[in-house]
Short mmCIF file of C-alpha atoms in Angstrom, two decimals:
data_model
loop_
_atom_site.label_atom_id
_atom_site.label_comp_id
_atom_site.label_asym_id
_atom_site.label_seq_id
_atom_site.Cartn_x
_atom_site.Cartn_y
_atom_site.Cartn_z
CA MET A 1 0.00 0.00 0.00
CA ILE A 2 1.26 3.49 -0.85
CA ASN A 3 -0.18 6.92 -0.11
CA GLY A 4 -1.44 9.43 -2.63
CA ILE A 5 -3.61 12.45 -3.28
CA ASP A 6 -5.90 13.63 -6.05
CA THR A 7 -5.97 17.27 -7.07
CA SER A 8 -7.55 19.82 -9.38
CA VAL A 9 -7.42 23.56 -9.97
CA HIS A 10 -9.40 23.95 -6.75
CA ASN A 11 -6.32 23.00 -4.74
CA GLY A 12 -4.43 26.01 -6.07
CA TYR A 13 -0.69 26.02 -6.55
CA ILE A 14 0.95 22.87 -5.16
CA ASN A 15 4.53 22.56 -3.97
CA PHE A 16 5.11 19.03 -5.20
CA PRO A 17 8.62 18.58 -3.75
CA ALA A 18 7.12 19.34 -0.32
CA VAL A 19 4.29 16.90 -1.02
CA LYS A 20 6.81 14.21 -1.89
CA ALA A 21 8.85 14.95 1.24
CA ALA A 22 5.67 14.60 3.31
CA GLY A 23 5.43 10.91 2.37
CA ILE A 24 3.06 11.10 -0.59
CA ASP A 25 3.96 8.67 -3.39
CA PHE A 26 1.42 9.39 -6.12
CA VAL A 27 -1.00 12.00 -7.39
CA MET A 28 -4.10 11.69 -9.56
CA LEU A 29 -4.53 14.94 -11.51
CA ARG A 30 -7.83 16.14 -12.90
CA ALA A 31 -7.39 16.62 -16.64
CA GLY A 32 -10.80 18.25 -17.05
CA TYR A 33 -14.52 17.71 -17.02
CA GLY A 34 -17.42 17.29 -19.40
CA ASN A 35 -17.13 17.69 -23.16
CA MET A 36 -13.71 19.25 -23.71
CA VAL A 37 -14.07 18.86 -27.48
CA ALA A 38 -16.96 21.31 -27.54
CA TYR A 39 -15.73 23.33 -24.56
CA PRO A 40 -11.90 23.35 -24.47
CA ASP A 41 -11.87 25.70 -21.48
CA GLN A 42 -13.15 22.80 -19.36
CA LYS A 43 -9.63 21.39 -19.35
CA ASP A 44 -8.30 21.82 -15.81
CA ALA A 45 -6.39 25.11 -15.63
CA ARG A 46 -3.57 23.59 -13.56
CA PHE A 47 -3.31 20.22 -15.28
CA GLU A 48 -0.26 21.00 -17.43
CA GLU A 49 1.58 22.76 -14.61
CA SER A 50 0.80 20.07 -12.06
CA TYR A 51 1.78 17.25 -14.42
CA LYS A 52 5.16 18.84 -15.11
CA ASN A 53 5.88 19.67 -11.47
CA ALA A 54 4.68 16.34 -10.05
CA LYS A 55 6.85 14.43 -12.50
CA ALA A 56 9.85 16.62 -11.67
CA ALA A 57 9.31 15.94 -7.96
CA GLY A 58 9.50 12.18 -8.55
CA LEU A 59 5.87 11.36 -7.84
CA HIS A 60 3.93 8.64 -9.61
CA VAL A 61 1.29 10.38 -11.72
CA GLY A 62 -2.16 9.45 -12.98
CA ALA A 63 -5.03 11.51 -14.38
CA TYR A 64 -8.81 11.53 -14.19
CA HIS A 65 -11.78 12.91 -16.08
CA TYR A 66 -14.96 14.10 -14.36
CA MET A 67 -17.93 12.97 -16.44
CA TYR A 68 -21.26 14.73 -16.96
CA ALA A 69 -22.52 12.53 -19.81
CA THR A 70 -25.94 10.90 -19.52
CA THR A 71 -25.95 9.27 -22.99
CA VAL A 72 -23.58 6.98 -24.84
CA GLU A 73 -22.89 9.59 -27.53
CA ALA A 74 -22.06 12.21 -24.91
CA ALA A 75 -19.75 9.74 -23.17
CA LYS A 76 -17.90 9.11 -26.42
CA ALA A 77 -17.39 12.84 -26.94
CA GLU A 78 -16.06 13.21 -23.40
CA ALA A 79 -13.64 10.31 -23.94
CA GLN A 80 -12.20 12.03 -27.01
CA GLY A 81 -11.73 15.28 -25.13
CA PHE A 82 -9.95 13.41 -22.34
CA LEU A 83 -7.63 11.74 -24.84
CA ASN A 84 -6.83 15.14 -26.36
CA ALA A 85 -5.89 16.45 -22.90
CA ILE A 86 -3.58 13.58 -21.94
CA LYS A 87 -2.00 13.01 -25.36
CA GLY A 88 1.79 12.93 -25.39
CA LYS A 89 2.13 12.37 -21.65
CA GLN A 90 3.20 9.34 -19.64
CA PHE A 91 1.27 8.13 -16.60
CA ASP A 92 2.59 5.32 -14.45
CA PHE A 93 -0.68 5.40 -12.49
CA PRO A 94 -4.09 4.85 -14.08
CA VAL A 95 -6.11 7.31 -16.10
CA ALA A 96 -9.57 7.26 -14.55
CA LEU A 97 -13.21 7.93 -15.32
CA ASP A 98 -14.94 9.77 -12.47
CA ILE A 99 -18.72 9.22 -12.54
CA GLU A 100 -20.75 10.44 -9.58
CA GLU A 101 -23.40 13.00 -10.69
CA ARG A 102 -26.95 12.73 -9.31
CA SER A 103 -28.28 12.98 -12.88
CA GLN A 104 -26.33 9.81 -13.70
CA TYR A 105 -27.43 8.02 -10.53
CA ASN A 106 -31.04 8.62 -11.57
CA LEU A 107 -30.53 6.81 -14.88
CA PRO A 108 -31.39 3.13 -15.34
CA ASN A 109 -28.50 0.87 -14.38
CA SER A 110 -28.23 -0.38 -17.94
CA THR A 111 -27.71 3.20 -19.18
CA VAL A 112 -25.08 3.95 -16.52
CA GLN A 113 -23.16 0.83 -17.49
CA ALA A 114 -23.49 1.67 -21.19
CA ILE A 115 -22.03 5.17 -20.79
CA VAL A 116 -19.19 3.88 -18.61
CA LYS A 117 -18.38 1.18 -21.14
CA ALA A 118 -18.52 3.63 -24.06
CA PHE A 119 -16.02 5.97 -22.39
CA ILE A 120 -13.63 3.30 -21.16
CA ASP A 121 -13.67 1.35 -24.43
CA ILE A 122 -12.44 4.42 -26.33
CA VAL A 123 -9.71 5.27 -23.84
CA GLU A 124 -8.53 1.66 -23.53
CA ALA A 125 -8.42 1.33 -27.32
CA ALA A 126 -6.02 4.29 -27.39
CA GLY A 127 -3.57 2.35 -25.21
CA TYR A 128 -4.40 3.38 -21.67
CA PHE A 129 -4.92 1.55 -18.38
CA VAL A 130 -8.27 2.90 -17.17
CA SER A 131 -9.71 2.89 -13.65
CA LEU A 132 -13.36 3.42 -12.77
CA TYR A 133 -13.94 5.90 -9.95
CA SER A 134 -16.99 6.64 -7.87
CA TYR A 135 -18.17 6.45 -4.29
CA GLU A 136 -18.98 2.97 -3.06
CA ALA A 137 -22.76 3.43 -2.88
CA PHE A 138 -22.86 4.54 -6.53
CA LEU A 139 -20.69 1.66 -7.69
CA SER A 140 -22.71 -0.89 -5.73
CA ALA A 141 -26.14 0.45 -6.67
CA LYS A 142 -25.66 1.28 -10.34
CA MET A 143 -23.20 -1.37 -11.56
CA SER A 144 -23.27 -5.12 -11.08
CA ALA A 145 -20.32 -6.92 -9.53
CA ASP A 146 -19.72 -8.66 -12.87
CA PHE A 147 -19.61 -5.31 -14.67
CA ARG A 148 -17.30 -3.70 -12.09
CA GLY A 149 -15.11 -6.77 -12.23
CA LYS A 150 -14.09 -5.90 -15.78
CA TYR A 151 -12.31 -2.77 -14.56
CA ASP A 152 -9.80 -1.58 -12.04
CA VAL A 153 -11.81 0.29 -9.39
CA TRP A 154 -10.89 3.47 -7.52
CA CYS A 155 -13.44 3.59 -4.73
CA ALA A 156 -14.35 6.50 -2.45
CA ASN A 157 -15.47 5.75 1.08
CA ILE A 158 -14.37 8.05 3.90
CA THR A 159 -15.99 6.05 6.72
CA ARG A 160 -14.54 2.56 6.23
CA GLN A 161 -12.58 0.26 3.94
CA PRO A 162 -14.71 -0.47 0.86
CA GLN A 163 -16.53 -3.78 0.84
CA ILE A 164 -16.28 -4.16 -2.93
CA LYS A 165 -13.20 -5.11 -4.93
CA PHE A 166 -10.91 -2.13 -5.54
CA GLY A 167 -7.35 -1.16 -6.40
CA MET A 168 -7.34 2.36 -4.96
CA HIS A 169 -9.24 3.72 -2.00
CA GLN A 170 -10.09 7.41 -1.61
CA CYS A 171 -10.25 7.57 2.16
CA SER A 172 -10.54 11.28 3.04
CA PHE A 173 -11.71 14.58 1.56
CA THR A 174 -10.10 16.66 4.30
CA GLY A 175 -6.47 15.57 4.36
CA LYS A 176 -3.65 17.91 5.33
CA VAL A 177 -0.40 17.62 3.39
CA ASN A 178 2.64 19.90 3.44
CA GLY A 179 2.88 21.81 0.17
CA ILE A 180 -0.89 22.20 -0.22
CA SER A 181 -3.00 24.96 1.28
CA GLY A 182 -6.30 23.72 2.66
CA ASP A 183 -7.87 20.28 2.42
CA VAL A 184 -6.88 17.65 -0.10
CA ASP A 185 -8.29 14.22 -0.96
CA LEU A 186 -6.23 11.32 0.38
CA ASN A 187 -5.88 7.95 -1.34
CA ARG A 188 -4.23 4.58 -0.85
CA ALA A 189 -3.14 2.32 -3.69
CA TYR A 190 -3.03 -1.44 -3.18
CA ARG A 191 -1.73 -2.49 -6.60
CA ASN A 192 1.68 -1.98 -8.19
CA TYR A 193 0.37 0.24 -10.97
CA PRO A 194 3.76 1.35 -12.34
CA GLU A 195 4.82 -2.28 -12.82
CA ILE A 196 1.49 -3.22 -14.43
CA ILE A 197 1.33 -0.19 -16.72
CA LYS A 198 4.95 -0.08 -17.83
CA GLY A 199 5.10 -3.85 -18.21
CA ALA A 200 2.13 -3.76 -20.58
CA GLY A 201 3.39 -0.73 -22.50
CA LEU A 202 0.36 1.43 -21.66
CA ASN A 203 -0.23 5.09 -20.77
CA GLY A 204 2.45 6.41 -23.10
CA TYR A 205 5.10 3.83 -22.23
CA THR A 206 6.67 1.38 -24.66
CA LYS A 207 6.58 -2.24 -23.65
CA SER A 208 10.09 -3.39 -22.83
CA GLN A 209 11.25 -6.36 -24.87
CA PRO A 210 13.27 -9.09 -23.14
CA ALA A 211 16.92 -9.26 -24.17
CA GLU A 212 17.74 -11.85 -26.80
CA LYS A 213 19.00 -15.04 -25.21
CA LEU A 214 21.53 -17.03 -27.21
CA THR A 215 23.01 -20.37 -26.23
CA LEU A 216 25.47 -22.60 -28.05
CA LYS A 217 23.56 -25.79 -28.74
CA GLY A 218 25.50 -27.31 -31.60
CA ASP A 219 27.19 -26.87 -34.97
CA LEU A 220 26.50 -23.24 -35.97
CA ASN A 221 28.91 -22.87 -38.89
CA GLY A 222 27.98 -26.08 -40.65
CA ASP A 223 31.39 -27.73 -40.58
CA GLY A 224 30.07 -30.86 -38.91
CA LYS A 225 31.74 -30.11 -35.58
CA VAL A 226 30.95 -28.30 -32.35
CA ASN A 227 34.14 -26.36 -31.61
CA VAL A 228 35.73 -22.94 -31.07
CA ALA A 229 34.69 -21.86 -34.56
CA ASP A 230 31.06 -22.08 -33.46
CA ILE A 231 31.83 -20.02 -30.36
CA ALA A 232 33.48 -17.36 -32.53
CA LEU A 233 30.43 -17.27 -34.81
CA LEU A 234 28.13 -16.84 -31.81
CA ALA A 235 30.28 -13.99 -30.50
CA ALA A 236 30.22 -12.26 -33.89
CA HIS A 237 26.43 -12.58 -34.01
CA VAL A 238 26.02 -11.01 -30.58
CA LYS A 239 28.15 -8.07 -31.76
CA GLY A 240 25.97 -7.76 -34.85
CA LYS A 241 28.66 -8.80 -37.28
CA LYS A 242 27.28 -12.05 -38.68
CA PRO A 243 23.88 -13.70 -38.97
CA LEU A 244 23.38 -17.21 -37.69
CA LYS A 245 22.41 -19.78 -40.32
#
């Protein structure tokens, strides 16, 4: 388990080196809200600054989008705006969909699940590891366990440990952390997201390829013998001088 925060423009300027020194390991940054394709000014005003400064401070960084969509088409538009906002960046923590509006809670469960799926499908198809965020009562009431089980869950519950499966827990809305004026949301992560994300080559990272393993198993040069000539050929191949037959 490691400790983190989530922030937006509402937290003002953040001294990320001080945050790191205070024992915080990761930050989830709000990229924006609603339809940023139609309304570009809904991109979070401190997203670019906070991303740069959090990275420079050595924090693990993720991002989230606050959704207002109540239809599948609106969800798709919001997904595209989110992708535009995070393009070209690397996140070793998840990029997340934040769904928690009362207007969404009042929708049929099938509609809620459809708009969540529409958003996440688009972002996942673009090569991102996506988490699903909401408060526990919303997640439990509006989405089946089977549906939630398809996604990594970032669950808010400030009174107790969530009773549903989750990877991150938002445990306070009134945390105090050096480097931040006022209250800040506190989180705990229970999965090794950097290892998962980088290992899969997601969120702007390139999947690392294992080094080529070569072993001398027999006659490489075709002279009918296994001898020092074969060893020399193997050495030349490793140096890129000769192909193996």
